[in-house]
Amino acid sequence: MASLVCPFYQPAKLDKAVSSLDWLLGNWESVEPGKGSYPSLKDFRYTEDLHFAQMGQPIINFMFNASDAETKKILHRECGFIRMQTGTNRVAFIIAQNSGLVEVEEGELVGKKLSLHTQALARPSFAKEPHVKEVSRVFQLQPDGKLEQTLSMSTDKQPMTQHLHITYSRLA
């Protein structure tokens, strides 16, 4: 998938409220296809671009775009905001997905590892079943500068199970 330049990026001084997340900022692209699986799905491979930007506010904006590794068909998009609780390592992701799912994930930042878990979910009344009930997501900056993401989820038919795993490189 061709990388996109983050459309909402504006150079600005990084707000100190989110300065401990400066390692996320920029554009990232999957190194090789990520792996997706779930008991109710056929295993798949995907590519993904991540865009993290700030505009001088105490938030970070993000956009994630995932495509099928073979067909390049768009699979999934997420966009939203990252906030930190002042004076703590508590982080919140506010996420809207093209599937209609809206989530708030909260967790902790420890060094260059961000661990998040669902706090709230909302979806349209006509959302496709099975419904996602919980999401757990971990971002980890590796010593080699690559960013790794693992996402697990549960639905009303499956317990918490790893769903996605992918590694990214920062684009110059």
mmCIF file of C-alpha atoms in Angstrom, residues 35-164:
data_model
loop_
_atom_site.group_PDB
_atom_site.id
_atom_site.type_symbol
_atom_site.label_atom_id
_atom_site.label_comp_id
_atom_site.label_asym_id
_atom_site.label_seq_id
_atom_site.Cartn_x
_atom_site.Cartn_y
_atom_site.Cartn_z
ATOM 1 C CA LYS A 35 -0.864 -11.643 10.555
ATOM 2 C CA GLY A 36 -4.544 -11.681 11.368
ATOM 3 C CA SER A 37 -6.526 -14.579 12.749
ATOM 4 C CA TYR A 38 -9.608 -15.219 14.821
ATOM 5 C CA PRO A 39 -11.644 -18.385 15.443
ATOM 6 C CA SER A 40 -14.542 -17.096 13.301
ATOM 7 C CA LEU A 41 -12.314 -15.827 10.434
ATOM 8 C CA LYS A 42 -10.018 -17.301 7.823
ATOM 9 C CA ASP A 43 -6.385 -16.338 8.596
ATOM 10 C CA PHE A 44 -5.210 -13.320 6.593
ATOM 11 C CA ARG A 45 -2.191 -11.115 5.943
ATOM 12 C CA TYR A 46 -2.392 -7.347 5.855
ATOM 13 C CA THR A 47 -0.317 -4.195 5.446
ATOM 14 C CA GLU A 48 -0.901 -1.041 7.444
ATOM 15 C CA ASP A 49 0.116 2.607 7.580
ATOM 16 C CA LEU A 50 0.007 4.507 10.863
ATOM 17 C CA HIS A 51 0.035 8.286 11.176
ATOM 18 C CA PHE A 52 0.558 10.017 14.522
ATOM 19 C CA ALA A 53 0.618 13.825 14.560
ATOM 20 C CA GLN A 54 0.241 16.710 16.976
ATOM 21 C CA MET A 55 -0.745 20.326 16.518
ATOM 22 C CA GLY A 56 0.497 21.836 19.780
ATOM 23 C CA GLN A 57 -2.539 20.698 21.765
ATOM 24 C CA PRO A 58 -2.372 18.223 24.682
ATOM 25 C CA ILE A 59 -3.484 15.436 22.326
ATOM 26 C CA ILE A 60 -2.047 13.349 19.502
ATOM 27 C CA ASN A 61 -4.160 12.703 16.403
ATOM 28 C CA PHE A 62 -3.900 9.346 14.652
ATOM 29 C CA MET A 63 -5.092 7.483 11.579
ATOM 30 C CA PHE A 64 -4.558 3.783 10.797
ATOM 31 C CA ASN A 65 -5.190 2.311 7.313
ATOM 32 C CA ALA A 66 -5.055 -1.463 6.778
ATOM 33 C CA SER A 67 -5.212 -3.279 3.422
ATOM 34 C CA ASP A 68 -5.199 -6.885 2.289
ATOM 35 C CA ALA A 69 -1.550 -7.833 1.604
ATOM 36 C CA GLU A 70 -2.332 -9.570 -1.696
ATOM 37 C CA THR A 71 -5.270 -7.681 -3.215
ATOM 38 C CA LYS A 72 -4.465 -4.253 -1.675
ATOM 39 C CA LYS A 73 -8.192 -3.893 -0.906
ATOM 40 C CA ILE A 74 -8.848 -1.561 2.052
ATOM 41 C CA LEU A 75 -9.803 -3.698 5.058
ATOM 42 C CA HIS A 76 -10.022 -1.370 8.002
ATOM 43 C CA ARG A 77 -9.575 2.242 9.047
ATOM 44 C CA GLU A 78 -9.331 3.813 12.473
ATOM 45 C CA CYS A 79 -8.862 7.429 13.453
ATOM 46 C CA GLY A 80 -8.940 9.314 16.693
ATOM 47 C CA PHE A 81 -7.079 10.991 19.487
ATOM 48 C CA ILE A 82 -4.629 10.087 22.241
ATOM 49 C CA ARG A 83 -4.788 11.898 25.580
ATOM 50 C CA MET A 84 -2.741 11.533 28.745
ATOM 51 C CA GLN A 85 -3.945 12.134 32.270
ATOM 52 C CA THR A 86 -1.898 15.077 33.540
ATOM 53 C CA GLY A 87 0.949 14.112 35.837
ATOM 54 C CA THR A 88 0.538 10.361 35.293
ATOM 55 C CA ASN A 89 1.415 7.606 32.838
ATOM 56 C CA ARG A 90 -2.323 6.973 32.148
ATOM 57 C CA VAL A 91 -3.217 7.107 28.447
ATOM 58 C CA ALA A 92 -6.543 7.107 26.603
ATOM 59 C CA PHE A 93 -7.189 6.305 22.935
ATOM 60 C CA ILE A 94 -10.507 7.600 21.550
ATOM 61 C CA ILE A 95 -11.133 5.616 18.351
ATOM 62 C CA ALA A 96 -13.690 5.670 15.529
ATOM 63 C CA GLN A 97 -13.589 2.768 13.063
ATOM 64 C CA ASN A 98 -15.043 2.511 9.560
ATOM 65 C CA SER A 99 -16.967 -0.562 10.775
ATOM 66 C CA GLY A 100 -19.019 1.774 12.981
ATOM 67 C CA LEU A 101 -17.365 0.735 16.239
ATOM 68 C CA VAL A 102 -16.374 3.602 18.530
ATOM 69 C CA GLU A 103 -14.140 2.832 21.505
ATOM 70 C CA VAL A 104 -12.328 4.362 24.395
ATOM 71 C CA GLU A 105 -9.263 2.356 25.381
ATOM 72 C CA GLU A 106 -7.272 3.265 28.482
ATOM 73 C CA GLY A 107 -4.005 2.008 29.843
ATOM 74 C CA GLU A 108 -0.487 2.830 30.893
ATOM 75 C CA LEU A 109 2.697 3.994 29.270
ATOM 76 C CA VAL A 110 5.786 2.304 30.721
ATOM 77 C CA GLY A 111 8.946 3.376 28.923
ATOM 78 C CA LYS A 112 8.250 2.812 25.231
ATOM 79 C CA LYS A 113 5.417 0.330 25.793
ATOM 80 C CA LEU A 114 1.791 1.366 25.681
ATOM 81 C CA SER A 115 -0.775 -1.165 26.955
ATOM 82 C CA LEU A 116 -4.467 -0.364 26.440
ATOM 83 C CA HIS A 117 -7.793 -2.026 27.235
ATOM 84 C CA THR A 118 -11.403 -1.204 26.420
ATOM 85 C CA GLN A 119 -13.208 1.170 28.781
ATOM 86 C CA ALA A 120 -16.260 1.881 26.589
ATOM 87 C CA LEU A 121 -17.748 0.706 23.270
ATOM 88 C CA ALA A 122 -20.559 2.005 21.096
ATOM 89 C CA ARG A 123 -21.880 0.880 17.715
ATOM 90 C CA PRO A 124 -24.846 1.484 15.417
ATOM 91 C CA SER A 125 -28.009 -0.459 16.269
ATOM 92 C CA PHE A 126 -27.679 -2.306 12.943
ATOM 93 C CA ALA A 127 -24.011 -3.324 13.375
ATOM 94 C CA LYS A 128 -23.031 -6.697 11.977
ATOM 95 C CA GLU A 129 -22.771 -9.547 14.490
ATOM 96 C CA PRO A 130 -20.899 -10.923 16.308
ATOM 97 C CA HIS A 131 -20.322 -7.738 18.303
ATOM 98 C CA VAL A 132 -16.896 -6.852 19.660
ATOM 99 C CA LYS A 133 -17.073 -6.756 23.469
ATOM 100 C CA GLU A 134 -13.465 -6.000 24.492
ATOM 101 C CA VAL A 135 -10.196 -4.969 22.889
ATOM 102 C CA SER A 136 -6.679 -5.140 24.288
ATOM 103 C CA ARG A 137 -3.876 -3.448 22.357
ATOM 104 C CA VAL A 138 -0.123 -3.123 22.957
ATOM 105 C CA PHE A 139 2.314 -0.843 21.132
ATOM 106 C CA GLN A 140 6.000 -1.493 21.837
ATOM 107 C CA LEU A 141 8.957 0.417 20.391
ATOM 108 C CA GLN A 142 11.701 -2.156 19.849
ATOM 109 C CA PRO A 143 15.430 -1.435 20.412
ATOM 110 C CA ASP A 144 15.965 -1.476 16.624
ATOM 111 C CA GLY A 145 13.481 1.411 16.206
ATOM 112 C CA LYS A 146 10.657 -0.721 14.844
ATOM 113 C CA LEU A 147 7.162 -0.405 16.309
ATOM 114 C CA GLU A 148 5.199 -3.546 17.123
ATOM 115 C CA GLN A 149 1.445 -3.768 17.680
ATOM 116 C CA THR A 150 -0.550 -6.711 19.020
ATOM 117 C CA LEU A 151 -4.329 -6.569 19.248
ATOM 118 C CA SER A 152 -6.593 -9.067 21.004
ATOM 119 C CA MET A 153 -10.383 -8.974 21.197
ATOM 120 C CA SER A 154 -13.442 -10.774 22.451
ATOM 121 C CA THR A 155 -16.882 -10.894 20.872
ATOM 122 C CA ASP A 156 -20.227 -12.037 22.176
ATOM 123 C CA LYS A 157 -19.283 -15.458 20.727
ATOM 124 C CA GLN A 158 -15.519 -15.732 21.423
ATOM 125 C CA PRO A 159 -13.364 -15.116 24.508
ATOM 126 C CA MET A 160 -10.375 -12.749 24.433
ATOM 127 C CA THR A 161 -8.088 -14.027 21.670
ATOM 128 C CA GLN A 162 -5.137 -12.512 19.796
ATOM 129 C CA HIS A 163 -6.445 -11.133 16.500
ATOM 130 C CA LEU A 164 -3.604 -9.071 14.944
#
